[in-house]
Short mmCIF file of C-alpha atoms and ligand atoms in Angstrom, two decimals:
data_model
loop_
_atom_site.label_atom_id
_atom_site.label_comp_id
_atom_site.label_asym_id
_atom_site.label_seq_id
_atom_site.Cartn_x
_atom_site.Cartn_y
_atom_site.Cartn_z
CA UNK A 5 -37.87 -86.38 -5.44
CA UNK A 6 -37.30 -83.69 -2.63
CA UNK A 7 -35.52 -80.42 -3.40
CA UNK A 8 -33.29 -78.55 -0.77
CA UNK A 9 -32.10 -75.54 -0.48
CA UNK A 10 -28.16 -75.69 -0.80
CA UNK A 11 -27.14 -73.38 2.37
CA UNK A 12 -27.25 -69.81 1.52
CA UNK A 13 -26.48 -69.97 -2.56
CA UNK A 14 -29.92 -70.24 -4.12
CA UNK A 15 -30.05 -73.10 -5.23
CA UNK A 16 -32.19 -75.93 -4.72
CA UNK A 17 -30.71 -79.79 -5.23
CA UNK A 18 -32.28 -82.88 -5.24
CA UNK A 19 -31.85 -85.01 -2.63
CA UNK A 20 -29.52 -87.27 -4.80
CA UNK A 21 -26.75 -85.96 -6.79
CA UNK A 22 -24.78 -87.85 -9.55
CA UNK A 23 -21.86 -88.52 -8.65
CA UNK A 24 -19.99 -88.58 -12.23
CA UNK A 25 -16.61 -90.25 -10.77
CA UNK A 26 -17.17 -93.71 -11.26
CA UNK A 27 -18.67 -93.76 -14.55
CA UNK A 28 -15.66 -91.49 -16.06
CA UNK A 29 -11.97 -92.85 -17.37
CA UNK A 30 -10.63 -93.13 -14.16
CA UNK A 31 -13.07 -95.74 -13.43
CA UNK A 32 -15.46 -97.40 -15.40
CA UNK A 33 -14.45 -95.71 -18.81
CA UNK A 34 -18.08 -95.59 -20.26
CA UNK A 35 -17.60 -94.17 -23.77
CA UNK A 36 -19.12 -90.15 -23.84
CA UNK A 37 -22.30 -91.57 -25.43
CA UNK A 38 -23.47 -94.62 -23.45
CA UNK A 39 -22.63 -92.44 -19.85
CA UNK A 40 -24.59 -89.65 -21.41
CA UNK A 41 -27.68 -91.64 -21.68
CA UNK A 42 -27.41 -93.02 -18.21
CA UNK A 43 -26.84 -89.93 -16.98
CA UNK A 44 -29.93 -88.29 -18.57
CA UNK A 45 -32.07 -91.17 -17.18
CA UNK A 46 -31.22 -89.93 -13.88
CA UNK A 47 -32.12 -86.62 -14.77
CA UNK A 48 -35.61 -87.45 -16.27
CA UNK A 49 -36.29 -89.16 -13.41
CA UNK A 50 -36.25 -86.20 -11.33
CA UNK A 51 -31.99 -85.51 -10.33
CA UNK A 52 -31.33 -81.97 -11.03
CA UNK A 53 -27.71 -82.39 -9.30
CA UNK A 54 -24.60 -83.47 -10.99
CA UNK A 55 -21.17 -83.09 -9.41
CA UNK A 56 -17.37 -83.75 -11.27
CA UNK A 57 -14.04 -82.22 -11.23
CA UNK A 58 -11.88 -81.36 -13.57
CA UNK A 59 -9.71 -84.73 -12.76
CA UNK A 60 -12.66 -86.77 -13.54
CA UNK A 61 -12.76 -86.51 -17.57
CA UNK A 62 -16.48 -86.19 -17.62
CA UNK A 63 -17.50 -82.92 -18.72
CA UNK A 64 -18.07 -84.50 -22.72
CA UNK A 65 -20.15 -87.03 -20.75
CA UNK A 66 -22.25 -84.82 -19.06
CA UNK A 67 -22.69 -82.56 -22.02
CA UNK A 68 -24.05 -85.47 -24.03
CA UNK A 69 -26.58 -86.14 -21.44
CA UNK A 70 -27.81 -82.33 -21.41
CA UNK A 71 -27.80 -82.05 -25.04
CA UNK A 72 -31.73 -81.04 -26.15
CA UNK A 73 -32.24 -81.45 -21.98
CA UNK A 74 -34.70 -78.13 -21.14
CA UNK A 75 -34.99 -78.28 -17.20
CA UNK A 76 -32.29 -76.17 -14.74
CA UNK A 77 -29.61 -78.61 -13.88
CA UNK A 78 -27.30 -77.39 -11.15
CA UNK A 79 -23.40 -78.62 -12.14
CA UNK A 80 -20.99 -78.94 -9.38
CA UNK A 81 -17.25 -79.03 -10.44
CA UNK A 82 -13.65 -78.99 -9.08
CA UNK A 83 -9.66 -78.64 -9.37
CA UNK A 84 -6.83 -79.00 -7.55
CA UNK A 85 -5.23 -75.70 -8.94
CA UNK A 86 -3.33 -73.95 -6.38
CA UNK A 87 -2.75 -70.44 -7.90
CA UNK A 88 -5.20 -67.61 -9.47
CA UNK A 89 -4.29 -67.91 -12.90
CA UNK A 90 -4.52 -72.03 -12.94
CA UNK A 91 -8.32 -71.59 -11.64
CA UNK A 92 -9.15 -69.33 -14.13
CA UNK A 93 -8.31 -72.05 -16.85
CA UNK A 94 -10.18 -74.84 -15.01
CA UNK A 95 -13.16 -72.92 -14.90
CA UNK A 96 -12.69 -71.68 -18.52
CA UNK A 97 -12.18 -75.57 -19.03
CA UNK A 98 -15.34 -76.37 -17.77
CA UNK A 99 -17.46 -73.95 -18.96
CA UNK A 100 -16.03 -74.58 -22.27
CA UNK A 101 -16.64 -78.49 -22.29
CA UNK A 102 -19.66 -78.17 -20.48
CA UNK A 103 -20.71 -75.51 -22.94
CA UNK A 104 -22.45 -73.44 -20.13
CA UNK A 105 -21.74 -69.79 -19.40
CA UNK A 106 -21.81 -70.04 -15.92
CA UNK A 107 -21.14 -72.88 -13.56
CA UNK A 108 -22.95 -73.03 -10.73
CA UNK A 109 -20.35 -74.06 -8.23
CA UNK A 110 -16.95 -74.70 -8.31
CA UNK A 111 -14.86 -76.25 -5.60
CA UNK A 112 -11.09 -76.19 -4.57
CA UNK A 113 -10.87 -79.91 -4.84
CA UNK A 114 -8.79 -80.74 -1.70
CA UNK A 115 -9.54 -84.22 -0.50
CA UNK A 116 -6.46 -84.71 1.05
CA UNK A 117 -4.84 -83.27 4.37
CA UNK A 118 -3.21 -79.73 3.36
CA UNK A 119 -2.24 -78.04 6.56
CA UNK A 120 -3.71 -74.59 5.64
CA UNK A 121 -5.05 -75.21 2.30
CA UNK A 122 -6.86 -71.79 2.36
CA UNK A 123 -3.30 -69.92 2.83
CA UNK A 124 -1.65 -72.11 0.42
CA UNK A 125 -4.31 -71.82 -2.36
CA UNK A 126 -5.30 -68.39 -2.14
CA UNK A 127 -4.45 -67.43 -5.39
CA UNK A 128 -7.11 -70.01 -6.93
CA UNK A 129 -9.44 -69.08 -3.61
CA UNK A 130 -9.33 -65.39 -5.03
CA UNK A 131 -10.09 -66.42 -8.67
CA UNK A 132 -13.43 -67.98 -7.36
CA UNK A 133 -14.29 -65.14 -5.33
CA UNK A 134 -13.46 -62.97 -8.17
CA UNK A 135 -15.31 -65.19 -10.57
CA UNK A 136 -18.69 -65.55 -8.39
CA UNK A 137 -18.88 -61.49 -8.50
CA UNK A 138 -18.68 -61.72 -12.41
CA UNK A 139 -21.42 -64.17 -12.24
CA UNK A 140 -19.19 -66.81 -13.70
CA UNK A 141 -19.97 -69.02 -11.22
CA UNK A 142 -22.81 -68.68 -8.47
CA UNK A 143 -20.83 -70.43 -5.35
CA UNK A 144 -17.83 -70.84 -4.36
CA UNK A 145 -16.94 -74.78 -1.98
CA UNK A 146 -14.18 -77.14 -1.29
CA UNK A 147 -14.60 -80.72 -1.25
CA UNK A 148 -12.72 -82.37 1.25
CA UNK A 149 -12.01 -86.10 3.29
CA UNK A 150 -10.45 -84.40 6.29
CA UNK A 151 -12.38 -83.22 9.37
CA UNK A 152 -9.81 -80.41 10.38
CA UNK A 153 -10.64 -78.73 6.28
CA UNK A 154 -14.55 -78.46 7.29
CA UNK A 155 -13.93 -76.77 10.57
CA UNK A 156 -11.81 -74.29 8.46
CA UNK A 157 -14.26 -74.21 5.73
CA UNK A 158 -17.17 -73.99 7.90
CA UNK A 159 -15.21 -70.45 9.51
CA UNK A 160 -14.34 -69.12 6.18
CA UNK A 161 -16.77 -66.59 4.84
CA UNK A 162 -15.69 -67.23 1.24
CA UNK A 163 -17.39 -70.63 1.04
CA UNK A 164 -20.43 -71.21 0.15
CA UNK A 165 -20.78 -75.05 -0.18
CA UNK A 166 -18.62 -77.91 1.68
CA UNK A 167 -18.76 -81.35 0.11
CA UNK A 168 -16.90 -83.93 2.84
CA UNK A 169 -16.41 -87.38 2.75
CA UNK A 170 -19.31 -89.37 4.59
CA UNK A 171 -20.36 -93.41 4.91
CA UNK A 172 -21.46 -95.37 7.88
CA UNK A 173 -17.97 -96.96 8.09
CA UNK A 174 -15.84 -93.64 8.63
CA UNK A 175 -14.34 -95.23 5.32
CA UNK A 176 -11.51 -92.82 3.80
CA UNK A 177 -12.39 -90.01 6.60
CA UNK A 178 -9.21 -87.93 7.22
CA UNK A 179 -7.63 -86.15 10.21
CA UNK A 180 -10.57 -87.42 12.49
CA UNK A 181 -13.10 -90.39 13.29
CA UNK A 182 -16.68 -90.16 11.97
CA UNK A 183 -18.42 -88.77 14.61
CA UNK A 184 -15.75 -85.76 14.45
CA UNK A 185 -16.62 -85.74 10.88
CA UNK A 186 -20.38 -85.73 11.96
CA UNK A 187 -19.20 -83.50 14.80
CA UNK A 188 -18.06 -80.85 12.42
CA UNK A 189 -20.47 -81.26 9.33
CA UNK A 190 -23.09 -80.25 12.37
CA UNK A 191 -20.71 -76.96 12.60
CA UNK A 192 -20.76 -76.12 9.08
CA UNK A 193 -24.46 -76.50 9.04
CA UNK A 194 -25.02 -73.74 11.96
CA UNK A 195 -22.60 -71.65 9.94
CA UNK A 196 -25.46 -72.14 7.23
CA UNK A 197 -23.29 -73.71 4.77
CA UNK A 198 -24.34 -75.97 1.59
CA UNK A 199 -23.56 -79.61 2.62
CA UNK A 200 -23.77 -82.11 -0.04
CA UNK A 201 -22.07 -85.38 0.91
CA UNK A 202 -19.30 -87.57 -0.99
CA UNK A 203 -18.38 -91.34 -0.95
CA UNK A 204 -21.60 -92.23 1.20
CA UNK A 205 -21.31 -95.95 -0.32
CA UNK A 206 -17.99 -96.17 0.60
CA UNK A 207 -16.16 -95.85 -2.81
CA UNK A 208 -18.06 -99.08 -3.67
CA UNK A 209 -17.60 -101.07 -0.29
CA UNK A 210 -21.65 -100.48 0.55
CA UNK A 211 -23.08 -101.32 -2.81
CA UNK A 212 -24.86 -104.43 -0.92
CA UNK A 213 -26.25 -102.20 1.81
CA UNK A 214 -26.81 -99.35 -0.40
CA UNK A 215 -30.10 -98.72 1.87
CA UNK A 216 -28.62 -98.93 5.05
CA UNK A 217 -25.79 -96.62 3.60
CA UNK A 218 -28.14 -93.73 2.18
CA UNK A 219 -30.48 -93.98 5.39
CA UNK A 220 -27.12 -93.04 7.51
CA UNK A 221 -26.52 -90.38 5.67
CA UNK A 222 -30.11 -88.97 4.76
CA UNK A 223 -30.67 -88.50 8.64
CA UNK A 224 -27.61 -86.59 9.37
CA UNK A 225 -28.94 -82.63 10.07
CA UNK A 226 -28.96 -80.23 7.39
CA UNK A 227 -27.55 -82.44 4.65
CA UNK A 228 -28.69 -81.15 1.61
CA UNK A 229 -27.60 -83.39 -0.86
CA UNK A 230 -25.93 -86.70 -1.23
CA UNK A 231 -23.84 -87.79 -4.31
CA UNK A 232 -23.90 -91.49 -5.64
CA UNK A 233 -22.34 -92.45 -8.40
CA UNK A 234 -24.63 -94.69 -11.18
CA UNK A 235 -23.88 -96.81 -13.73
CA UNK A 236 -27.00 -98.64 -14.20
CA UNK A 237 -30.58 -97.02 -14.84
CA UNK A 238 -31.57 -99.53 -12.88
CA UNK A 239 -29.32 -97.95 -9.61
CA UNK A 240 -30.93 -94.64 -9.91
CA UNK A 241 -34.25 -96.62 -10.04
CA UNK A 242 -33.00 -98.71 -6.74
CA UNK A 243 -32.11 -95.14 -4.81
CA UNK A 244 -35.06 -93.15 -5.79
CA UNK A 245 -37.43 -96.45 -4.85
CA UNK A 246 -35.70 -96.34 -1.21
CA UNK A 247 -35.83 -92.44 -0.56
CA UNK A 248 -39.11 -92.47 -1.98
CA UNK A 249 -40.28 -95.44 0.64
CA UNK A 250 -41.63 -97.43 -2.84
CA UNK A 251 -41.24 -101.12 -3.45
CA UNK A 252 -38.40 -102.54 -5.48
CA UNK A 253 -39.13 -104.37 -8.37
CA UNK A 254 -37.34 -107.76 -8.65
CA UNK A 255 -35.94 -106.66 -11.63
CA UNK A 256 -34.28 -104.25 -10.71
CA UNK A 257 -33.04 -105.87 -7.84
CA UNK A 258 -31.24 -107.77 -9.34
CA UNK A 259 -28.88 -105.79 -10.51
CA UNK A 260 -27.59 -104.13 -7.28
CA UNK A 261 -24.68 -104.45 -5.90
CA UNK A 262 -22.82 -105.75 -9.24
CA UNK A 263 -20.27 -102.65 -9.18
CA UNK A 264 -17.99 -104.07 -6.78
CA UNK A 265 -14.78 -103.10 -7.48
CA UNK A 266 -11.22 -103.64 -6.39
CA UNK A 267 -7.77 -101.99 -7.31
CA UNK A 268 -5.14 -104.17 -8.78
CA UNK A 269 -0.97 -104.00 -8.80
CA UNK A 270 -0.81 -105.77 -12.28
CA UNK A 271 2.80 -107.41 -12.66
CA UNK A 272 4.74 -104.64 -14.27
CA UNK A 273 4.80 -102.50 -11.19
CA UNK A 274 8.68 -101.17 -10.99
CA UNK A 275 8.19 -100.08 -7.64
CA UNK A 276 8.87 -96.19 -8.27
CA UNK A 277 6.31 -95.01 -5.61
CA UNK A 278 4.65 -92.38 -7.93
CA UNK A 279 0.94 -94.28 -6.83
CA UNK A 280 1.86 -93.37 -3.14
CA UNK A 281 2.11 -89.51 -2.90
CA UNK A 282 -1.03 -89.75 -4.96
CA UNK A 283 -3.25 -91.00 -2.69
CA UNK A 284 -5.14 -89.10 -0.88
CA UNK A 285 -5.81 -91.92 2.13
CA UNK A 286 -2.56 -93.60 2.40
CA UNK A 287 -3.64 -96.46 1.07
CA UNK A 288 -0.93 -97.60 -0.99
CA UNK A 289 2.58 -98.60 -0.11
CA UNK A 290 5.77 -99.85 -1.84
CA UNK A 291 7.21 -103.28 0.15
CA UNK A 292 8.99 -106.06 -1.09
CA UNK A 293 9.65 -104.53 -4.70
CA UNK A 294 6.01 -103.59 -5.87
CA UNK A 295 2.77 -101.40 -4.66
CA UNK A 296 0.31 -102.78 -2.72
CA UNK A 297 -3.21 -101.26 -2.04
CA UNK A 298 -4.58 -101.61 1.67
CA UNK A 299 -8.01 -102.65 1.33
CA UNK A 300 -9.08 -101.34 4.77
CA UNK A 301 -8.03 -98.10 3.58
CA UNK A 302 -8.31 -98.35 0.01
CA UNK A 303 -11.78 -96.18 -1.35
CA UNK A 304 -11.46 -97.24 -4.98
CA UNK A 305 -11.08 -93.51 -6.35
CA UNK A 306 -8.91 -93.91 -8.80
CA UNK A 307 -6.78 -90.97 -8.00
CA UNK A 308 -3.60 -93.12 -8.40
CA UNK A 309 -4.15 -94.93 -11.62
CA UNK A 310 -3.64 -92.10 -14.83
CA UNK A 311 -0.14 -91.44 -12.78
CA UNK A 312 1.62 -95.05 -12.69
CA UNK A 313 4.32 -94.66 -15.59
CA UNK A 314 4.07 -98.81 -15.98
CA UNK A 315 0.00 -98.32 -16.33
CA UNK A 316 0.22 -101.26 -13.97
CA UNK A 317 -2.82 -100.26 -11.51
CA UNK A 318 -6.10 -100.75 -12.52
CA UNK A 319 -9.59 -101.05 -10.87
CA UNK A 320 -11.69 -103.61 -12.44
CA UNK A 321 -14.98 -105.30 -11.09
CA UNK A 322 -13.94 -107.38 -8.46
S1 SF4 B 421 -5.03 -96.53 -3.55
FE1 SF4 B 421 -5.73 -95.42 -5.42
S2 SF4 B 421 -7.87 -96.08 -5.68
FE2 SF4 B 421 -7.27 -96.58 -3.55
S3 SF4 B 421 -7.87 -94.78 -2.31
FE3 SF4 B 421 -5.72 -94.50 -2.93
S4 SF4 B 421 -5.84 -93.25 -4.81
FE4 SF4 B 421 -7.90 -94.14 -4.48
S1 SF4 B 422 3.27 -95.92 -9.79
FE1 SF4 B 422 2.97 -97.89 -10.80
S2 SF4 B 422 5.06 -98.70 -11.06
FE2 SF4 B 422 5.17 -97.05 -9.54
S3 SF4 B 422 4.94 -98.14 -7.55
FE3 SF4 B 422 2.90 -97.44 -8.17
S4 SF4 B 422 2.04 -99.22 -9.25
FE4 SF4 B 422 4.22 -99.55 -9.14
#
């Protein structure tokens, strides 16, 4: 496994970074102690990188898979708070769940398109600044789908680390194509910024060209990092094989690609609309009395599901 350096923070990643989304309760719902163990099979087999948000419900998970673990694992996490004092308790929430002192970077978690999200978060921008000269945490990002956020992030001196939304598709990209995405991930990189990249398979719509998908993004320029989310030993063995140019055992083979996923409208949608704001890729809208999901559009997040009052959208293996 090759280590990077992460821009300018000090840390070094592995080239793949678990991507604890899809294995959490907004997804795949692995109970604590069966994602813990897949999780530490990834790290044993040589990720040091984990990355998850406050949103995601995985900090138990990923504390069961460090628990008795000895080597440096670097822990990425997120929230959408907007103000100083609602930052300081996600970070106290991690650390305390995560039962770490310090994290090692925390992002604003701002996937969607926020005009100036830097003037309108400030107050939870501060607490991070504030928090990296305590030590608390050692960098200070923003994870984002929208081209327009990593021009401004890649200009403002305060981050550290910019996780945007990359596949081969252009899939869920925001406020721009892909090569404008491309365009300005090259911009943040000459500003000398930690790029680590999100959704490079697509939200689950490049599980059957998982190769193709991580060779796109492993050959983009100062990529540091790329986050995949596992649910199988048997993926992490599939991804480290390919970056690591070995064969691929039929056995293992056979279990790619089985994660395809799909979001359904069950029937007791009331048609409220409270899926649609949620979203951060407009890809759900209310017609004809009920939601319906765009599957062009559609990245199989989960974002919308916790807030439909009817509990009428769920994303099961398609
Ligand atoms: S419809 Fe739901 S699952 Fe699909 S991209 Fe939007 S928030 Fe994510
Ligand atoms: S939140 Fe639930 S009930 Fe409301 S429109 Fe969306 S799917 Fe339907």
């Amino acid at each position: 496994m090759k280590y990077n350096a992460l821009g300018k923070t000090g840390l070094a990643v592995s080239e793949i970074c678990y991507g604890s989304l899809p294995i959490g309760p907004l997804q795949a719902n692995y109970p604590v102690d069966q994602a813990g163990e897949v999780i530490r099979y990834c790290l044993e087999q040589g990720i040091n990188f984990i990355d998850t948000a406050q949103r995601y419900g995985t900090y138990d998970h990923i504390r069961s898979a460090l628990r008795g673990y000895s080597k440096p694992v670097v822990i990425a996490s997120k929230s959408w708070a907007a103000s100083y004092e609602d930052m300081r308790q996600a970070v106290e929430e991690a650390r305390a769940r995560l039962g770490r002192d310090v994290i090692d970077i925390f992002h604003l978690h701002a996937a969607r398109v926020d005009a100036d999200v830097f003037a309108k978060r400030s107050g939870a921008l501060e607490y991070l600044c504030e928090a990296k000269t305590k030590g608390i945490i050692r960098a200070v990002g923003i994870s984002t789908h929208s081209v327009r956020t990593v021009r401004l992030a890649a200009d403002n001196p305060n981050i550290d680390v910019i996780h945007p939304l990359v596949n081969m598709l252009g899939l869920g990209i925001l406020e721009g194509t892909l090569d404008e995405m491309l365009e300005a991930v090259g911009y943040a990189v000459s500003r000398e910024k930690g790029i680590y990249l999100m959704k490079a398979m697509a939200g689950g719509h490049l599980v059957d060209r998982y190769q193709q998908a991580l060779d796109f993004c492993r050959q983009i320029p100062g990529v540091n990092s790329i986050a995949i989310g596992m649910l199988r030993r048997e993926e992490a063995d599939a991804n480290i094989a390919h970056i690591e140019g070995w064969e691929i055992g039929e056995d293992i083979k056979q279990h790619i690609g089985k994660n395809a996923k799909k979001l359904f409208v069950m029937d007791q949608c009331k048609a409220c609309g409270a899926c649609v704001e949620r979203c951060p890729n407009g890809a759900i809208e209310v017609a004809g009395g009920r939601a319906h999901a765009d599957p062009e559009r559609c990245l199989l997040c989960g974002y919308c599901v916790p807030y439909c009052p009817q509990f009428s959208l769920r994303l099961i293996n398609a």
